[in-house]
């Protein structure tokens, strides 16, 4: 009886001992494509020409043009230059002819430079 049980166990285990092992290699690649987004912003520079009504250095300038007085807020990036492109250090006077170059809509005008006309 013992011999029969041992023979059965060996018969069941033998195929497992001689079984071939195989290796399966799986390669996974993921490609992510992001949609390209192109944003094009167009800014145009316009100017207002006239005479200086009031001027507060570094704050505001009011220019009286053909359509009446127009107020501009001067930021730190605004340059005041003469016709030759040199920086004007003297404060602007009332009645002086200028051109104020700015970008943006009326509500958000950004002054780029003030050109003092001689």
Tab-separated table of C-alpha atoms in Angstrom:
chain	number	residue	atom	x	y	z
A	1	UNK	CA	0.000	0.000	0.000
A	2	UNK	CA	2.794	2.368	0.839
A	3	UNK	CA	4.499	1.557	-2.426
A	4	UNK	CA	1.363	2.449	-4.358
A	5	UNK	CA	0.955	5.821	-2.681
A	6	UNK	CA	4.608	6.659	-3.202
A	7	UNK	CA	4.364	5.681	-6.883
A	8	UNK	CA	1.292	7.878	-7.377
A	9	UNK	CA	2.925	10.862	-5.698
A	10	UNK	CA	6.068	10.453	-7.797
A	11	UNK	CA	3.973	10.112	-10.930
A	12	UNK	CA	2.212	13.392	-10.176
A	13	UNK	CA	5.334	15.322	-9.173
A	14	UNK	CA	7.613	14.106	-12.017
A	15	UNK	CA	5.983	16.165	-14.805
A	16	UNK	CA	6.325	19.308	-12.692
A	17	UNK	CA	10.007	18.684	-12.093
A	18	UNK	CA	10.814	18.296	-15.787
A	19	UNK	CA	8.522	21.100	-17.060
A	20	UNK	CA	10.165	23.849	-19.075
A	21	UNK	CA	9.895	27.376	-17.846
A	22	UNK	CA	9.304	30.102	-20.379
A	23	UNK	CA	9.847	33.804	-20.076
A	24	UNK	CA	7.463	36.221	-21.711
A	25	UNK	CA	8.596	39.799	-22.164
A	26	UNK	CA	5.929	42.404	-22.689
A	27	UNK	CA	6.950	45.858	-23.784
A	28	UNK	CA	4.495	48.650	-23.275
A	29	UNK	CA	4.930	52.081	-24.757
A	30	UNK	CA	2.712	55.039	-24.152
A	31	UNK	CA	2.710	57.996	-26.483
A	32	UNK	CA	1.084	61.132	-25.250
A	33	UNK	CA	0.357	63.794	-27.773
A	34	UNK	CA	-0.608	67.155	-26.506
A	35	UNK	CA	-2.472	69.473	-28.807
A	36	UNK	CA	-0.330	72.394	-29.809
A	37	UNK	CA	-1.780	75.752	-28.947
A	38	UNK	CA	-0.641	78.876	-30.697
A	39	UNK	CA	-1.648	82.227	-29.321
A	40	UNK	CA	-0.968	85.285	-31.367
A	41	UNK	CA	-1.287	88.673	-29.756
A	42	UNK	CA	-1.232	91.775	-31.836
A	43	UNK	CA	-0.599	95.097	-30.174
A	44	UNK	CA	-0.651	98.350	-31.969
A	45	UNK	CA	0.815	101.565	-30.732
A	46	UNK	CA	-1.218	104.711	-31.153
A	47	UNK	CA	-0.519	108.229	-30.095
A	48	UNK	CA	-2.332	111.323	-28.943
A	49	UNK	CA	-0.830	114.643	-29.975
A	50	UNK	CA	-1.507	117.959	-28.289
A	51	UNK	CA	-0.322	120.315	-25.580
A	52	UNK	CA	0.327	119.480	-21.959
A	53	UNK	CA	-2.451	120.706	-19.645
A	54	UNK	CA	-1.177	119.192	-16.401
A	55	UNK	CA	1.773	116.972	-15.584
A	56	UNK	CA	2.672	115.107	-12.396
A	57	UNK	CA	6.058	113.350	-12.820
A	58	UNK	CA	5.704	109.572	-12.599
A	59	UNK	CA	1.918	109.790	-12.124
A	60	UNK	CA	-0.239	111.440	-14.780
A	61	UNK	CA	-0.187	113.651	-17.814
A	62	UNK	CA	-3.203	115.408	-19.329
A	63	UNK	CA	-2.896	116.286	-23.007
A	64	UNK	CA	-5.293	118.669	-24.714
A	65	UNK	CA	-5.756	117.445	-28.285
A	66	UNK	CA	-8.246	118.014	-31.077
A	67	UNK	CA	-10.947	116.012	-29.269
A	68	UNK	CA	-10.409	117.595	-25.881
A	69	UNK	CA	-8.287	116.705	-22.845
A	70	UNK	CA	-7.094	113.111	-22.475
A	71	UNK	CA	-5.582	111.806	-19.236
A	72	UNK	CA	-2.830	109.188	-19.158
A	73	UNK	CA	-1.359	107.321	-16.210
A	74	UNK	CA	2.428	107.241	-16.407
A	75	UNK	CA	4.056	104.029	-15.251
A	76	UNK	CA	7.689	103.364	-14.479
A	77	UNK	CA	8.275	102.082	-18.027
A	78	UNK	CA	7.186	105.324	-19.718
A	79	UNK	CA	10.094	107.313	-21.180
A	80	UNK	CA	10.013	111.041	-21.912
A	81	UNK	CA	12.237	111.777	-24.908
A	82	UNK	CA	12.901	114.583	-27.382
A	83	UNK	CA	12.788	114.336	-31.186
A	84	UNK	CA	16.384	113.030	-31.263
A	85	UNK	CA	15.467	110.188	-28.873
A	86	UNK	CA	17.376	111.596	-25.893
A	87	UNK	CA	15.806	111.346	-22.448
A	88	UNK	CA	14.303	114.612	-21.204
A	89	UNK	CA	15.148	115.229	-17.552
A	90	UNK	CA	13.337	118.552	-17.123
A	91	UNK	CA	9.698	118.337	-16.064
A	92	UNK	CA	7.113	119.008	-18.752
A	93	UNK	CA	5.520	122.452	-18.752
A	94	UNK	CA	1.937	123.418	-19.429
A	95	UNK	CA	1.498	124.362	-23.098
A	96	UNK	CA	4.401	122.221	-24.325
A	97	UNK	CA	3.653	120.169	-27.514
A	98	UNK	CA	3.888	116.392	-27.001
A	99	UNK	CA	2.908	113.083	-28.534
A	100	UNK	CA	1.935	110.361	-26.071
A	101	UNK	CA	2.476	106.874	-27.548
A	102	UNK	CA	0.379	104.198	-25.860
A	103	UNK	CA	-0.951	100.658	-26.327
A	104	UNK	CA	-4.164	98.999	-25.256
A	105	UNK	CA	-7.811	99.999	-25.189
A	106	UNK	CA	-9.070	103.257	-23.721
A	107	UNK	CA	-9.780	101.668	-20.327
A	108	UNK	CA	-6.298	100.151	-19.999
A	109	UNK	CA	-3.937	102.449	-21.874
A	110	UNK	CA	-0.269	101.816	-21.196
A	111	UNK	CA	2.028	104.739	-21.998
A	112	UNK	CA	5.221	103.625	-23.714
A	113	UNK	CA	6.827	106.998	-24.288
A	114	UNK	CA	6.147	110.707	-24.436
A	115	UNK	CA	7.797	112.543	-27.326
A	116	UNK	CA	8.419	116.237	-26.653
A	117	UNK	CA	8.083	118.203	-29.896
A	118	UNK	CA	10.239	121.309	-30.289
